[in-house]
Amino acid sequence: MSFAKLSISALAVAAMSTAASARDNVQVAGSSTVLPYASIVAEAFGENTDFPTPVVESGGSSAGLKRFCQGVGTEHTDVANASRKIREKEIKACAENGVTDIIEVRIGYDGIVFASQTDGPAYTAFTQSDIFNALAPKVMVDGKLVDNPHTQWSDFNADLPAADILAFIPGTKHGTREVFEEKVIAVGCEETGAMAAMIAGGMSEDDAEDACLEVRTDGRSVDIDGDYTETLASIDANANGIGVFGLAFYENNTDKLKVATMAGVTPSTESIATGEYPVSRPLYFYVKKAHIGVVPGLKEYAQFFVADELAGSDGPLAQYGLVSDPELAATQAAVEAEETMQ
């Protein structure tokens, strides 16, 4: 570390120490995908420890990391939630502002599955293109982008059953909506040629990307903003329905649900953790080490978050859809040791 950076950090920490009384709770901001998990942890942390409940805000991964990197001191956030790894340019921005010691914490994986009634239609294998063709408001038919005419799955894929299209998907307030959009709908839009057709028709690339994420509003795609029990109830009441669930919830309800492959891969803890299953990604939060010991409860919050009771396969985060990290014990040890990124 250069003398300049050391001086900046030392001055910032000294200033923060004198201002420690400015607040006594952990402040978190960042990913909307991580938000539901962090909110569950924050509430439980406040109820089960002697520390105040952390303040958790959303705003997106990039915005949260930008705030995180603005400096050291109690006027700056302590933790940044992220649905991706921190980027090199963000690490550089952090360092320029004296944030040089960052602890990266992988909390698990965001993985969703497509499941239906055990005795329902033979939904056993989907691709991202299938889901896009079923749920998008505009699709490609005979080389042209048209209003979605499909009413049954077999209309666009003869290998799928002649059953009415009805899908219960994560609502816009749900933590898994983002992975559903990015890893399924957006991929299907590109694979079917719909995105290229939008751009060829005069849309900018940004507008086409936004349009790709839209879903039809004629009742065949239904947003579920509640938890997976609401999705399950919807499946129970609709024999043709398919639902989007977190893997852990599905595994706890295999007597009621059967799961489909996605792009030929069967969802499992292993296939999600390795990234082989395409509808998955690792989730993180980042801790400002300089704030540990100054902001009360910061390290304890990080430890609490990744404890077996919270982030383990039987914990409440798994029930909400987080896929527990097979290497959770290593993460716990790294947090305990306050290991920073190299």
mmCIF file of C-alpha atoms in Angstrom:
data_model
loop_
_atom_site.group_PDB
_atom_site.id
_atom_site.type_symbol
_atom_site.label_atom_id
_atom_site.label_comp_id
_atom_site.label_asym_id
_atom_site.label_seq_id
_atom_site.Cartn_x
_atom_site.Cartn_y
_atom_site.Cartn_z
ATOM 1 C CA MET A 1 0.000 0.000 0.000
ATOM 2 C CA SER A 2 1.336 3.451 -0.874
ATOM 3 C CA PHE A 3 2.089 6.026 1.845
ATOM 4 C CA ALA A 4 -0.605 8.270 0.308
ATOM 5 C CA LYS A 5 -3.275 5.597 0.625
ATOM 6 C CA LEU A 6 -2.126 4.722 4.120
ATOM 7 C CA SER A 7 -2.366 8.362 5.155
ATOM 8 C CA ILE A 8 -5.852 8.714 3.696
ATOM 9 C CA SER A 9 -7.027 5.545 5.447
ATOM 10 C CA ALA A 10 -5.450 6.502 8.767
ATOM 11 C CA LEU A 11 -7.006 9.957 8.704
ATOM 12 C CA ALA A 12 -10.395 8.574 7.743
ATOM 13 C CA VAL A 13 -10.347 5.963 10.510
ATOM 14 C CA ALA A 14 -9.255 8.577 13.044
ATOM 15 C CA ALA A 15 -12.078 10.868 11.979
ATOM 16 C CA MET A 16 -14.527 8.011 12.131
ATOM 17 C CA SER A 17 -13.451 7.061 15.642
ATOM 18 C CA THR A 18 -14.253 10.557 16.913
ATOM 19 C CA ALA A 19 -17.633 10.417 15.175
ATOM 20 C CA ALA A 20 -18.537 6.899 16.274
ATOM 21 C CA SER A 21 -21.405 8.197 18.323
ATOM 22 C CA ALA A 22 -23.020 9.479 15.121
ATOM 23 C CA ARG A 23 -24.763 6.130 14.744
ATOM 24 C CA ASP A 24 -24.816 2.747 16.401
ATOM 25 C CA ASN A 25 -26.438 0.573 13.761
ATOM 26 C CA VAL A 26 -25.074 -1.196 10.694
ATOM 27 C CA GLN A 27 -26.004 0.426 7.381
ATOM 28 C CA VAL A 28 -26.405 -1.684 4.256
ATOM 29 C CA ALA A 29 -27.282 -0.808 0.652
ATOM 30 C CA GLY A 30 -27.191 -2.480 -2.746
ATOM 31 C CA SER A 31 -28.692 -5.313 -4.742
ATOM 32 C CA SER A 32 -32.460 -5.652 -4.955
ATOM 33 C CA THR A 33 -31.916 -9.390 -5.374
ATOM 34 C CA VAL A 34 -30.051 -9.664 -2.068
ATOM 35 C CA LEU A 35 -32.454 -7.240 -0.349
ATOM 36 C CA PRO A 36 -35.053 -9.836 0.768
ATOM 37 C CA TYR A 37 -32.363 -12.067 2.253
ATOM 38 C CA ALA A 38 -30.604 -9.166 3.977
ATOM 39 C CA SER A 39 -33.933 -7.914 5.338
ATOM 40 C CA ILE A 40 -34.688 -11.318 6.865
ATOM 41 C CA VAL A 41 -31.231 -11.397 8.457
ATOM 42 C CA ALA A 42 -31.426 -7.812 9.712
ATOM 43 C CA GLU A 43 -34.766 -8.406 11.406
ATOM 44 C CA ALA A 44 -33.567 -11.620 13.030
ATOM 45 C CA PHE A 45 -30.307 -9.933 14.063
ATOM 46 C CA GLY A 46 -32.197 -7.153 15.805
ATOM 47 C CA GLU A 47 -34.492 -9.630 17.560
ATOM 48 C CA ASN A 48 -31.838 -12.114 18.665
ATOM 49 C CA THR A 49 -28.834 -9.984 19.607
ATOM 50 C CA ASP A 50 -28.164 -6.944 21.758
ATOM 51 C CA PHE A 51 -27.415 -4.824 18.682
ATOM 52 C CA PRO A 52 -29.852 -2.490 16.906
ATOM 53 C CA THR A 53 -31.551 -3.747 13.757
ATOM 54 C CA PRO A 54 -29.397 -2.890 10.726
ATOM 55 C CA VAL A 55 -30.792 -0.438 8.191
ATOM 56 C CA VAL A 56 -31.021 -2.185 4.807
ATOM 57 C CA GLU A 57 -31.644 -0.214 1.618
ATOM 58 C CA SER A 58 -31.882 -1.289 -2.004
ATOM 59 C CA GLY A 59 -30.936 0.635 -5.145
ATOM 60 C CA GLY A 60 -29.040 -2.010 -7.099
ATOM 61 C CA SER A 61 -25.603 -3.604 -6.945
ATOM 62 C CA SER A 62 -23.789 -0.823 -8.784
ATOM 63 C CA ALA A 63 -25.398 1.941 -6.726
ATOM 64 C CA GLY A 64 -24.706 0.115 -3.474
ATOM 65 C CA LEU A 65 -21.062 -0.440 -4.321
ATOM 66 C CA LYS A 66 -20.693 3.191 -5.423
ATOM 67 C CA ARG A 67 -21.940 4.354 -2.006
ATOM 68 C CA PHE A 68 -19.736 1.786 -0.289
ATOM 69 C CA CYS A 69 -16.660 3.069 -2.112
ATOM 70 C CA GLN A 70 -17.219 6.742 -1.312
ATOM 71 C CA GLY A 71 -15.087 6.606 1.814
ATOM 72 C CA VAL A 72 -14.410 5.470 5.364
ATOM 73 C CA GLY A 73 -16.420 6.990 8.201
ATOM 74 C CA THR A 74 -19.816 6.728 9.821
ATOM 75 C CA GLU A 75 -21.340 8.927 7.124
ATOM 76 C CA HIS A 76 -20.688 6.068 4.673
ATOM 77 C CA THR A 77 -22.340 2.653 4.435
ATOM 78 C CA ASP A 78 -20.731 -0.369 6.067
ATOM 79 C CA VAL A 79 -21.962 -3.126 3.755
ATOM 80 C CA ALA A 80 -22.737 -3.380 0.032
ATOM 81 C CA ASN A 81 -25.040 -6.131 -1.200
ATOM 82 C CA ALA A 82 -24.324 -7.367 -4.723
ATOM 83 C CA SER A 83 -25.732 -9.906 -7.162
ATOM 84 C CA ARG A 84 -22.305 -10.031 -8.841
ATOM 85 C CA LYS A 85 -18.642 -9.767 -7.863
ATOM 86 C CA ILE A 86 -17.209 -6.327 -7.293
ATOM 87 C CA ARG A 87 -15.489 -5.044 -10.445
ATOM 88 C CA GLU A 88 -11.878 -3.956 -10.764
ATOM 89 C CA LYS A 89 -12.889 -0.372 -11.512
ATOM 90 C CA GLU A 90 -14.980 -0.368 -8.329
ATOM 91 C CA ILE A 91 -12.074 -1.703 -6.280
ATOM 92 C CA LYS A 92 -9.947 1.093 -7.750
ATOM 93 C CA ALA A 93 -12.609 3.695 -6.894
ATOM 94 C CA CYS A 94 -12.737 2.334 -3.348
ATOM 95 C CA ALA A 95 -8.954 2.558 -2.980
ATOM 96 C CA GLU A 96 -8.885 6.135 -4.262
ATOM 97 C CA ASN A 97 -11.254 7.034 -1.422
ATOM 98 C CA GLY A 98 -9.327 5.162 1.263
ATOM 99 C CA VAL A 99 -11.458 2.014 1.254
ATOM 100 C CA THR A 100 -8.595 -0.436 0.889
ATOM 101 C CA ASP A 101 -9.529 -3.426 3.044
ATOM 102 C CA ILE A 102 -12.681 -5.126 1.739
ATOM 103 C CA ILE A 103 -14.108 -8.408 2.984
ATOM 104 C CA GLU A 104 -15.981 -10.335 0.281
ATOM 105 C CA VAL A 105 -18.723 -12.622 1.610
ATOM 106 C CA ARG A 106 -20.500 -15.087 -0.675
ATOM 107 C CA ILE A 107 -23.852 -15.841 0.922
ATOM 108 C CA GLY A 108 -25.014 -18.578 -1.444
ATOM 109 C CA TYR A 109 -26.583 -18.866 -4.862
ATOM 110 C CA ASP A 110 -29.697 -17.498 -6.479
ATOM 111 C CA GLY A 111 -31.247 -20.479 -8.278
ATOM 112 C CA ILE A 112 -34.805 -21.018 -9.469
ATOM 113 C CA VAL A 113 -36.608 -24.020 -10.882
ATOM 114 C CA PHE A 114 -39.708 -24.577 -12.987
ATOM 115 C CA ALA A 115 -42.120 -27.037 -11.406
ATOM 116 C CA SER A 116 -45.706 -28.218 -11.850
ATOM 117 C CA GLN A 117 -48.259 -30.569 -10.326
ATOM 118 C CA THR A 118 -46.952 -34.119 -10.050
ATOM 119 C CA ASP A 119 -50.021 -35.351 -11.935
ATOM 120 C CA GLY A 120 -50.186 -32.404 -14.317
ATOM 121 C CA PRO A 121 -49.049 -32.100 -17.959
ATOM 122 C CA ALA A 122 -45.655 -33.499 -18.957
ATOM 123 C CA TYR A 123 -43.588 -30.393 -18.373
ATOM 124 C CA THR A 124 -40.239 -32.135 -18.088
ATOM 125 C CA ALA A 125 -37.843 -30.113 -20.243
ATOM 126 C CA PHE A 126 -37.717 -26.400 -21.011
ATOM 127 C CA THR A 127 -35.297 -24.040 -22.696
ATOM 128 C CA GLN A 128 -35.073 -20.307 -22.186
ATOM 129 C CA SER A 129 -36.598 -19.927 -25.662
ATOM 130 C CA ASP A 130 -39.620 -21.957 -24.570
ATOM 131 C CA ILE A 131 -40.309 -19.705 -21.612
ATOM 132 C CA PHE A 132 -39.838 -16.589 -23.738
ATOM 133 C CA ASN A 133 -42.154 -17.905 -26.463
ATOM 134 C CA ALA A 134 -44.782 -18.699 -23.858
ATOM 135 C CA LEU A 135 -44.649 -15.489 -21.829
ATOM 136 C CA ALA A 136 -43.355 -12.617 -23.971
ATOM 137 C CA PRO A 137 -45.881 -10.103 -25.354
ATOM 138 C CA LYS A 138 -44.188 -10.208 -28.766
ATOM 139 C CA VAL A 139 -42.494 -13.258 -30.311
ATOM 140 C CA MET A 140 -41.027 -14.370 -33.605
ATOM 141 C CA VAL A 141 -43.435 -16.206 -35.932
ATOM 142 C CA ASP A 142 -42.390 -17.038 -39.504
ATOM 143 C CA GLY A 143 -39.482 -14.630 -39.243
ATOM 144 C CA LYS A 144 -41.556 -11.678 -38.059
ATOM 145 C CA LEU A 145 -42.006 -10.089 -34.631
ATOM 146 C CA VAL A 146 -45.720 -10.247 -33.828
ATOM 147 C CA ASP A 147 -48.089 -10.091 -30.874
ATOM 148 C CA ASN A 148 -47.835 -13.421 -29.064
ATOM 149 C CA PRO A 149 -50.433 -15.762 -30.599
ATOM 150 C CA HIS A 150 -49.512 -18.810 -28.510
ATOM 151 C CA THR A 151 -52.146 -20.244 -26.197
ATOM 152 C CA GLN A 152 -50.650 -23.707 -25.650
ATOM 153 C CA TRP A 153 -47.071 -24.866 -25.132
ATOM 154 C CA SER A 154 -47.257 -27.146 -28.176
ATOM 155 C CA ASP A 155 -48.018 -24.136 -30.393
ATOM 156 C CA PHE A 156 -44.311 -23.369 -30.652
ATOM 157 C CA ASN A 157 -42.650 -26.611 -29.508
ATOM 158 C CA ALA A 158 -44.165 -29.952 -30.509
ATOM 159 C CA ASP A 159 -42.196 -31.672 -27.728
ATOM 160 C CA LEU A 160 -44.175 -29.766 -25.112
ATOM 161 C CA PRO A 161 -47.719 -30.777 -24.107
ATOM 162 C CA ALA A 162 -50.880 -29.384 -25.675
ATOM 163 C CA ALA A 163 -51.741 -27.666 -22.414
ATOM 164 C CA ASP A 164 -52.865 -24.084 -21.883
ATOM 165 C CA ILE A 165 -50.040 -21.684 -21.059
ATOM 166 C CA LEU A 166 -50.262 -20.533 -17.457
ATOM 167 C CA ALA A 167 -47.158 -19.534 -15.508
ATOM 168 C CA PHE A 168 -46.785 -18.166 -11.983
ATOM 169 C CA ILE A 169 -43.549 -16.174 -11.944
ATOM 170 C CA PRO A 170 -41.707 -14.078 -9.324
ATOM 171 C CA GLY A 171 -43.292 -10.641 -9.057
ATOM 172 C CA THR A 172 -41.301 -7.458 -9.470
ATOM 173 C CA LYS A 173 -40.960 -7.176 -5.667
ATOM 174 C CA HIS A 174 -39.547 -10.691 -5.338
ATOM 175 C CA GLY A 175 -35.843 -11.342 -4.848
ATOM 176 C CA THR A 176 -35.654 -13.857 -7.690
ATOM 177 C CA ARG A 177 -37.351 -11.746 -10.388
ATOM 178 C CA GLU A 178 -33.986 -10.411 -11.549
ATOM 179 C CA VAL A 179 -32.422 -13.832 -12.140
ATOM 180 C CA PHE A 180 -35.623 -14.946 -13.898
ATOM 181 C CA GLU A 181 -35.393 -11.956 -16.229
ATOM 182 C CA GLU A 182 -31.650 -12.075 -16.864
ATOM 183 C CA LYS A 183 -31.099 -15.814 -17.104
ATOM 184 C CA VAL A 184 -34.349 -16.890 -18.766
ATOM 185 C CA ILE A 185 -36.388 -14.202 -20.499
ATOM 186 C CA ALA A 186 -33.450 -12.134 -21.804
ATOM 187 C CA VAL A 187 -31.632 -15.240 -23.038
ATOM 188 C CA GLY A 188 -34.759 -16.515 -24.780
ATOM 189 C CA CYS A 189 -35.328 -13.125 -26.396
ATOM 190 C CA GLU A 190 -31.855 -13.213 -27.899
ATOM 191 C CA GLU A 191 -31.923 -16.899 -28.857
ATOM 192 C CA THR A 192 -35.231 -16.619 -30.751
ATOM 193 C CA GLY A 193 -34.068 -13.576 -32.711
ATOM 194 C CA ALA A 194 -36.645 -11.278 -31.111
ATOM 195 C CA MET A 195 -34.041 -8.850 -29.797
ATOM 196 C CA ALA A 196 -32.354 -8.558 -33.184
ATOM 197 C CA ALA A 197 -35.758 -7.951 -34.775
ATOM 198 C CA MET A 198 -36.518 -5.176 -32.283
ATOM 199 C CA ILE A 199 -33.231 -3.443 -33.074
ATOM 200 C CA ALA A 200 -33.755 -3.919 -36.813
ATOM 201 C CA GLY A 201 -37.171 -2.330 -36.375
ATOM 202 C CA GLY A 202 -35.637 0.874 -35.042
ATOM 203 C CA MET A 203 -35.249 0.297 -31.295
ATOM 204 C CA SER A 204 -32.024 1.245 -29.584
ATOM 205 C CA GLU A 205 -30.131 -1.627 -28.005
ATOM 206 C CA ASP A 206 -31.015 -0.364 -24.514
ATOM 207 C CA ASP A 207 -34.720 -0.116 -25.366
ATOM 208 C CA ALA A 208 -34.639 -3.581 -26.924
ATOM 209 C CA GLU A 209 -33.029 -5.014 -23.799
ATOM 210 C CA ASP A 210 -35.803 -3.482 -21.699
ATOM 211 C CA ALA A 211 -38.512 -4.710 -24.066
ATOM 212 C CA CYS A 212 -37.049 -8.211 -23.926
ATOM 213 C CA LEU A 213 -37.846 -8.392 -20.209
ATOM 214 C CA GLU A 214 -41.553 -7.650 -20.570
ATOM 215 C CA VAL A 215 -44.138 -10.389 -20.027
ATOM 216 C CA ARG A 216 -47.607 -10.728 -21.482
ATOM 217 C CA THR A 217 -50.536 -9.222 -19.579
ATOM 218 C CA ASP A 218 -53.382 -11.382 -20.859
ATOM 219 C CA GLY A 219 -53.512 -13.594 -17.775
ATOM 220 C CA ARG A 220 -51.168 -16.334 -18.988
ATOM 221 C CA SER A 221 -48.262 -14.906 -16.982
ATOM 222 C CA VAL A 222 -49.117 -14.180 -13.358
ATOM 223 C CA ASP A 223 -46.821 -12.269 -10.982
ATOM 224 C CA ILE A 224 -46.511 -13.676 -7.461
ATOM 225 C CA ASP A 225 -45.096 -11.116 -5.031
ATOM 226 C CA GLY A 226 -45.591 -13.305 -1.969
ATOM 227 C CA ASP A 227 -43.529 -16.278 -0.896
ATOM 228 C CA TYR A 228 -43.406 -19.669 -2.596
ATOM 229 C CA THR A 229 -46.355 -20.996 -0.592
ATOM 230 C CA GLU A 230 -48.521 -18.616 -2.635
ATOM 231 C CA THR A 231 -47.052 -19.982 -5.852
ATOM 232 C CA LEU A 232 -47.674 -23.539 -4.644
ATOM 233 C CA ALA A 233 -51.295 -22.707 -3.827
ATOM 234 C CA SER A 234 -51.697 -21.330 -7.346
ATOM 235 C CA ILE A 235 -50.288 -24.544 -8.817
ATOM 236 C CA ASP A 236 -52.607 -26.620 -6.625
ATOM 237 C CA ALA A 237 -55.578 -24.702 -8.001
ATOM 238 C CA ASN A 238 -54.506 -24.846 -11.652
ATOM 239 C CA ALA A 239 -53.635 -28.244 -13.093
ATOM 240 C CA ASN A 240 -51.959 -26.744 -16.207
ATOM 241 C CA GLY A 241 -49.902 -24.225 -14.275
ATOM 242 C CA ILE A 242 -46.145 -24.102 -13.962
ATOM 243 C CA GLY A 243 -44.505 -22.191 -11.155
ATOM 244 C CA VAL A 244 -41.122 -20.669 -10.457
ATOM 245 C CA PHE A 245 -39.676 -21.769 -7.107
ATOM 246 C CA GLY A 246 -36.434 -21.633 -5.199
ATOM 247 C CA LEU A 247 -34.696 -25.009 -5.288
ATOM 248 C CA ALA A 248 -34.938 -25.534 -1.530
ATOM 249 C CA PHE A 249 -38.685 -24.955 -1.546
ATOM 250 C CA TYR A 250 -39.145 -27.439 -4.381
ATOM 251 C CA GLU A 251 -37.035 -30.047 -2.592
ATOM 252 C CA ASN A 252 -39.272 -29.690 0.458
ATOM 253 C CA ASN A 253 -42.372 -30.256 -1.681
ATOM 254 C CA THR A 254 -41.444 -33.086 -4.044
ATOM 255 C CA ASP A 255 -44.627 -34.887 -3.008
ATOM 256 C CA LYS A 256 -46.616 -32.083 -4.656
ATOM 257 C CA LEU A 257 -44.329 -30.903 -7.455
ATOM 258 C CA LYS A 258 -42.249 -32.247 -10.314
ATOM 259 C CA VAL A 259 -39.383 -30.241 -11.729
ATOM 260 C CA ALA A 260 -38.302 -29.658 -15.340
ATOM 261 C CA THR A 261 -34.801 -29.440 -16.714
ATOM 262 C CA MET A 262 -33.605 -26.150 -18.166
ATOM 263 C CA ALA A 263 -31.463 -26.291 -21.303
ATOM 264 C CA GLY A 264 -30.925 -29.981 -20.585
ATOM 265 C CA VAL A 265 -29.633 -29.551 -17.031
ATOM 266 C CA THR A 266 -31.411 -30.888 -13.952
ATOM 267 C CA PRO A 267 -31.478 -28.350 -11.104
ATOM 268 C CA SER A 268 -29.700 -29.433 -7.932
ATOM 269 C CA THR A 269 -27.571 -27.859 -5.246
ATOM 270 C CA GLU A 270 -24.496 -29.115 -7.086
ATOM 271 C CA SER A 271 -25.496 -27.957 -10.594
ATOM 272 C CA ILE A 272 -26.521 -24.546 -9.259
ATOM 273 C CA ALA A 273 -23.403 -24.052 -7.127
ATOM 274 C CA THR A 274 -21.114 -24.948 -10.046
ATOM 275 C CA GLY A 275 -23.020 -22.736 -12.475
ATOM 276 C CA GLU A 276 -23.873 -25.661 -14.761
ATOM 277 C CA TYR A 277 -27.571 -25.041 -14.244
ATOM 278 C CA PRO A 278 -28.174 -21.877 -16.278
ATOM 279 C CA VAL A 279 -30.697 -20.147 -14.019
ATOM 280 C CA SER A 280 -28.313 -19.418 -11.163
ATOM 281 C CA ARG A 281 -25.578 -17.072 -9.950
ATOM 282 C CA PRO A 282 -23.605 -16.413 -6.742
ATOM 283 C CA LEU A 283 -24.700 -13.598 -4.421
ATOM 284 C CA TYR A 284 -22.411 -11.495 -2.227
ATOM 285 C CA PHE A 285 -22.079 -8.750 0.279
ATOM 286 C CA TYR A 286 -18.973 -6.655 0.918
ATOM 287 C CA VAL A 287 -17.859 -5.390 4.328
ATOM 288 C CA LYS A 288 -15.691 -2.352 5.034
ATOM 289 C CA LYS A 289 -13.082 -3.772 7.441
ATOM 290 C CA ALA A 290 -12.140 -0.309 8.705
ATOM 291 C CA HIS A 291 -15.641 -0.043 10.217
ATOM 292 C CA ILE A 292 -15.307 -3.262 12.250
ATOM 293 C CA GLY A 293 -14.824 -2.349 15.884
ATOM 294 C CA VAL A 294 -16.148 1.159 15.246
ATOM 295 C CA VAL A 295 -19.707 0.532 14.073
ATOM 296 C CA PRO A 296 -21.302 -1.684 16.743
ATOM 297 C CA GLY A 297 -22.339 -5.126 15.554
ATOM 298 C CA LEU A 298 -20.815 -4.986 12.065
ATOM 299 C CA LYS A 299 -18.711 -8.132 12.299
ATOM 300 C CA GLU A 300 -21.426 -9.836 14.313
ATOM 301 C CA TYR A 301 -23.937 -9.026 11.549
ATOM 302 C CA ALA A 302 -21.671 -10.579 8.917
ATOM 303 C CA GLN A 303 -21.185 -13.693 11.047
ATOM 304 C CA PHE A 304 -24.893 -13.908 11.781
ATOM 305 C CA PHE A 305 -25.738 -13.678 8.072
ATOM 306 C CA VAL A 306 -23.631 -16.703 7.093
ATOM 307 C CA ALA A 307 -24.376 -18.827 10.181
ATOM 308 C CA ASP A 308 -25.785 -22.292 9.496
ATOM 309 C CA GLU A 309 -29.010 -21.293 11.228
ATOM 310 C CA LEU A 310 -29.604 -18.519 8.673
ATOM 311 C CA ALA A 311 -27.760 -19.405 5.456
ATOM 312 C CA GLY A 312 -27.627 -23.190 5.819
ATOM 313 C CA SER A 313 -29.741 -25.558 3.758
ATOM 314 C CA ASP A 314 -32.449 -25.694 6.430
ATOM 315 C CA GLY A 315 -32.426 -21.998 7.285
ATOM 316 C CA PRO A 316 -34.989 -19.294 6.483
ATOM 317 C CA LEU A 317 -32.945 -17.939 3.571
ATOM 318 C CA ALA A 318 -33.149 -21.308 1.830
ATOM 319 C CA GLN A 319 -36.881 -21.342 2.420
ATOM 320 C CA TYR A 320 -37.065 -18.013 0.571
ATOM 321 C CA GLY A 321 -35.045 -19.329 -2.373
ATOM 322 C CA LEU A 322 -31.352 -18.965 -1.567
ATOM 323 C CA VAL A 323 -29.327 -22.034 -2.522
ATOM 324 C CA SER A 324 -26.983 -22.731 0.362
ATOM 325 C CA ASP A 325 -23.287 -22.571 -0.495
ATOM 326 C CA PRO A 326 -21.577 -25.991 -0.240
ATOM 327 C CA GLU A 327 -18.484 -24.070 0.951
ATOM 328 C CA LEU A 328 -20.354 -22.117 3.636
ATOM 329 C CA ALA A 329 -17.975 -23.297 6.374
ATOM 330 C CA ALA A 330 -15.038 -21.735 4.531
ATOM 331 C CA THR A 331 -16.949 -18.466 4.233
ATOM 332 C CA GLN A 332 -17.717 -18.533 7.952
ATOM 333 C CA ALA A 333 -14.016 -19.021 8.737
ATOM 334 C CA ALA A 334 -13.009 -16.185 6.411
ATOM 335 C CA VAL A 335 -15.475 -13.794 8.065
ATOM 336 C CA GLU A 336 -14.253 -14.812 11.520
ATOM 337 C CA ALA A 337 -10.645 -14.130 10.450
ATOM 338 C CA GLU A 338 -11.664 -10.855 8.733
ATOM 339 C CA GLU A 339 -9.925 -11.975 5.551
ATOM 340 C CA THR A 340 -9.805 -9.197 2.948
ATOM 341 C CA MET A 341 -9.653 -9.383 -0.825
ATOM 342 C CA GLN A 342 -6.133 -9.667 -2.226
#
